[in-house]
Amino acid sequence: MSKTILAVDDSGSLRQMLSFSLKAAGYGVVEAVDGQDGLDKARKQTVDLVLTDQNMPGMDGLSLIKALRGMKNYQNVPILMLTTETGDDMKAKGRAAGANGWLVKPFDPARLTEVVKKLIG
């Protein structure tokens, strides 16, 4: 059974590119339109890795990460930030919230799948 990734981003085109890249690499993908949608989907189904944007309406990425890390079944699930935010301050906040890594948009599909494979095989 393939590993499943939760892709959380308010951009439909970015979610589509993520899904295409990850599915081509053999992963299952659950898409969420914002942090709250991602949290709702994470409550229904535990995934193997979470990819989240930071800047989204409603619940942002840092808030989503904190909420996921508060759930028993997400304490050890890898979480990657995929965002346009590149500042050291934001990266530090991401690490403090519980993010395992950081990828900058626009993302390179080969680099994305390389990082995902390192984290979940």
PDB file of C-alpha atoms in Angstrom:
ATOM      1  CA  MET A   1       0.000   0.000   0.000  1.00  0.00           C
ATOM      2  CA  SER A   2       1.380   3.395  -0.949  1.00  0.00           C
ATOM      3  CA  LYS A   3       2.126   6.080   1.588  1.00  0.00           C
ATOM      4  CA  THR A   4      -0.319   8.973   1.753  1.00  0.00           C
ATOM      5  CA  ILE A   5       0.544  12.662   1.840  1.00  0.00           C
ATOM      6  CA  LEU A   6      -1.738  15.490   2.951  1.00  0.00           C
ATOM      7  CA  ALA A   7      -1.159  18.532   0.709  1.00  0.00           C
ATOM      8  CA  VAL A   8      -2.538  21.747   2.228  1.00  0.00           C
ATOM      9  CA  ASP A   9      -2.523  24.904   0.098  1.00  0.00           C
ATOM     10  CA  ASP A  10      -5.114  27.521  -0.835  1.00  0.00           C
ATOM     11  CA  SER A  11      -3.843  27.563  -4.446  1.00  0.00           C
ATOM     12  CA  GLY A  12      -5.707  25.011  -6.552  1.00  0.00           C
ATOM     13  CA  SER A  13      -3.034  25.033  -9.248  1.00  0.00           C
ATOM     14  CA  LEU A  14      -0.288  24.363  -6.694  1.00  0.00           C
ATOM     15  CA  ARG A  15      -2.262  21.493  -5.144  1.00  0.00           C
ATOM     16  CA  GLN A  16      -2.711  20.082  -8.647  1.00  0.00           C
ATOM     17  CA  MET A  17       1.058  20.263  -9.320  1.00  0.00           C
ATOM     18  CA  LEU A  18       1.805  18.668  -5.935  1.00  0.00           C
ATOM     19  CA  SER A  19      -0.686  15.862  -6.556  1.00  0.00           C
ATOM     20  CA  PHE A  20       0.670  15.203 -10.027  1.00  0.00           C
ATOM     21  CA  SER A  21       4.292  15.098  -8.839  1.00  0.00           C
ATOM     22  CA  LEU A  22       3.615  12.967  -5.770  1.00  0.00           C
ATOM     23  CA  LYS A  23       1.275  10.524  -7.519  1.00  0.00           C
ATOM     24  CA  ALA A  24       3.858  10.093 -10.291  1.00  0.00           C
ATOM     25  CA  ALA A  25       6.326   9.094  -7.546  1.00  0.00           C
ATOM     26  CA  GLY A  26       3.865   6.483  -6.231  1.00  0.00           C
ATOM     27  CA  TYR A  27       2.273   8.320  -3.304  1.00  0.00           C
ATOM     28  CA  GLY A  28      -1.382   8.774  -2.485  1.00  0.00           C
ATOM     29  CA  VAL A  29      -2.454  12.384  -2.008  1.00  0.00           C
ATOM     30  CA  VAL A  30      -5.213  13.976   0.063  1.00  0.00           C
ATOM     31  CA  GLU A  31      -5.763  17.638  -0.816  1.00  0.00           C
ATOM     32  CA  ALA A  32      -6.947  20.365   1.549  1.00  0.00           C
ATOM     33  CA  VAL A  33      -7.804  23.966   0.631  1.00  0.00           C
ATOM     34  CA  ASP A  34      -6.626  25.594   3.886  1.00  0.00           C
ATOM     35  CA  GLY A  35      -5.410  24.821   7.393  1.00  0.00           C
ATOM     36  CA  GLN A  36      -8.850  24.077   8.815  1.00  0.00           C
ATOM     37  CA  ASP A  37      -9.698  21.746   5.925  1.00  0.00           C
ATOM     38  CA  GLY A  38      -6.316  20.062   6.419  1.00  0.00           C
ATOM     39  CA  LEU A  39      -6.958  19.608  10.129  1.00  0.00           C
ATOM     40  CA  ASP A  40     -10.426  18.175   9.444  1.00  0.00           C
ATOM     41  CA  LYS A  41      -9.004  15.699   6.924  1.00  0.00           C
ATOM     42  CA  ALA A  42      -6.145  14.762   9.266  1.00  0.00           C
ATOM     43  CA  ARG A  43      -8.681  13.927  11.960  1.00  0.00           C
ATOM     44  CA  LYS A  44     -10.507  11.558   9.592  1.00  0.00           C
ATOM     45  CA  GLN A  45      -7.430   9.800   8.217  1.00  0.00           C
ATOM     46  CA  THR A  46      -3.872   9.592   9.502  1.00  0.00           C
ATOM     47  CA  VAL A  47      -1.401  10.293   6.703  1.00  0.00           C
ATOM     48  CA  ASP A  48       2.316   9.530   6.424  1.00  0.00           C
ATOM     49  CA  LEU A  49       3.483  13.098   5.719  1.00  0.00           C
ATOM     50  CA  VAL A  50       1.985  16.604   5.673  1.00  0.00           C
ATOM     51  CA  LEU A  51       2.950  19.356   3.220  1.00  0.00           C
ATOM     52  CA  THR A  52       1.546  22.749   4.163  1.00  0.00           C
ATOM     53  CA  ASP A  53       1.672  26.301   2.921  1.00  0.00           C
ATOM     54  CA  GLN A  54       2.094  29.051   5.514  1.00  0.00           C
ATOM     55  CA  ASN A  55      -0.031  31.898   4.162  1.00  0.00           C
ATOM     56  CA  MET A  56      -3.629  30.716   3.839  1.00  0.00           C
ATOM     57  CA  PRO A  57      -6.976  32.280   4.757  1.00  0.00           C
ATOM     58  CA  GLY A  58      -8.444  31.132   8.051  1.00  0.00           C
ATOM     59  CA  MET A  59      -5.929  28.795   9.678  1.00  0.00           C
ATOM     60  CA  ASP A  60      -2.331  29.344   8.524  1.00  0.00           C
ATOM     61  CA  GLY A  61       0.378  26.716   8.261  1.00  0.00           C
ATOM     62  CA  LEU A  62       1.977  27.351  11.656  1.00  0.00           C
ATOM     63  CA  SER A  63      -1.387  27.034  13.385  1.00  0.00           C
ATOM     64  CA  LEU A  64      -2.062  23.800  11.484  1.00  0.00           C
ATOM     65  CA  ILE A  65       1.311  22.353  12.487  1.00  0.00           C
ATOM     66  CA  LYS A  66       0.728  23.211  16.151  1.00  0.00           C
ATOM     67  CA  ALA A  67      -2.742  21.633  16.034  1.00  0.00           C
ATOM     68  CA  LEU A  68      -1.394  18.475  14.354  1.00  0.00           C
ATOM     69  CA  ARG A  69       1.472  18.149  16.837  1.00  0.00           C
ATOM     70  CA  GLY A  70      -1.119  18.276  19.618  1.00  0.00           C
ATOM     71  CA  MET A  71      -2.782  15.145  18.227  1.00  0.00           C
ATOM     72  CA  LYS A  72      -1.361  11.832  19.439  1.00  0.00           C
ATOM     73  CA  ASN A  73      -1.254  10.224  15.982  1.00  0.00           C
ATOM     74  CA  TYR A  74       0.607  13.219  14.454  1.00  0.00           C
ATOM     75  CA  GLN A  75       3.372  13.672  17.007  1.00  0.00           C
ATOM     76  CA  ASN A  76       5.900  11.804  14.819  1.00  0.00           C
ATOM     77  CA  VAL A  77       4.492  12.361  11.318  1.00  0.00           C
ATOM     78  CA  PRO A  78       6.903  14.433   9.186  1.00  0.00           C
ATOM     79  CA  ILE A  79       5.582  17.898   8.324  1.00  0.00           C
ATOM     80  CA  LEU A  80       7.111  20.052   5.589  1.00  0.00           C
ATOM     81  CA  MET A  81       6.413  23.728   5.017  1.00  0.00           C
ATOM     82  CA  LEU A  82       6.071  24.566   1.325  1.00  0.00           C
ATOM     83  CA  THR A  83       5.899  28.332   1.125  1.00  0.00           C
ATOM     84  CA  THR A  84       7.181  31.543  -0.408  1.00  0.00           C
ATOM     85  CA  GLU A  85       8.356  32.604   3.080  1.00  0.00           C
ATOM     86  CA  THR A  86      12.147  32.366   3.195  1.00  0.00           C
ATOM     87  CA  GLY A  87      13.120  34.452   6.231  1.00  0.00           C
ATOM     88  CA  ASP A  88      15.123  32.899   9.054  1.00  0.00           C
ATOM     89  CA  ASP A  89      12.555  34.167  11.569  1.00  0.00           C
ATOM     90  CA  MET A  90       9.734  32.302   9.820  1.00  0.00           C
ATOM     91  CA  LYS A  91      11.861  29.154   9.506  1.00  0.00           C
ATOM     92  CA  ALA A  92      12.582  29.329  13.246  1.00  0.00           C
ATOM     93  CA  LYS A  93       8.848  29.673  13.949  1.00  0.00           C
ATOM     94  CA  GLY A  94       8.208  26.671  11.708  1.00  0.00           C
ATOM     95  CA  ARG A  95      10.765  24.554  13.558  1.00  0.00           C
ATOM     96  CA  ALA A  96       9.364  25.686  16.917  1.00  0.00           C
ATOM     97  CA  ALA A  97       5.854  24.705  15.799  1.00  0.00           C
ATOM     98  CA  GLY A  98       7.101  21.253  14.821  1.00  0.00           C
ATOM     99  CA  ALA A  99       7.955  21.405  11.111  1.00  0.00           C
ATOM    100  CA  ASN A 100      10.624  18.938  10.003  1.00  0.00           C
ATOM    101  CA  GLY A 101      11.689  20.819   6.898  1.00  0.00           C
ATOM    102  CA  TRP A 102      11.187  23.715   4.543  1.00  0.00           C
ATOM    103  CA  LEU A 103      10.743  23.888   0.769  1.00  0.00           C
ATOM    104  CA  VAL A 104      10.433  27.160  -1.110  1.00  0.00           C
ATOM    105  CA  LYS A 105       7.852  27.838  -3.824  1.00  0.00           C
ATOM    106  CA  PRO A 106       7.985  27.497  -6.689  1.00  0.00           C
ATOM    107  CA  PHE A 107       9.085  23.960  -5.922  1.00  0.00           C
ATOM    108  CA  ASP A 108      11.195  21.635  -8.041  1.00  0.00           C
ATOM    109  CA  PRO A 109       9.229  18.351  -8.411  1.00  0.00           C
ATOM    110  CA  ALA A 110      12.419  16.255  -8.364  1.00  0.00           C
ATOM    111  CA  ARG A 111      13.620  17.957  -5.171  1.00  0.00           C
ATOM    112  CA  LEU A 112      10.183  17.537  -3.585  1.00  0.00           C
ATOM    113  CA  THR A 113      10.059  13.803  -4.248  1.00  0.00           C
ATOM    114  CA  GLU A 114      13.690  13.445  -3.106  1.00  0.00           C
ATOM    115  CA  VAL A 115      12.886  15.080   0.251  1.00  0.00           C
ATOM    116  CA  VAL A 116       9.661  13.087   0.664  1.00  0.00           C
ATOM    117  CA  LYS A 117      11.475   9.812  -0.067  1.00  0.00           C
ATOM    118  CA  LYS A 118      14.113  10.665   2.550  1.00  0.00           C
ATOM    119  CA  LEU A 119      11.399  11.256   5.140  1.00  0.00           C
ATOM    120  CA  ILE A 120       8.940   8.425   4.456  1.00  0.00           C
ATOM    121  CA  GLY A 121      10.605   6.100   1.925  1.00  0.00           C
TER     122      GLY A 121
END
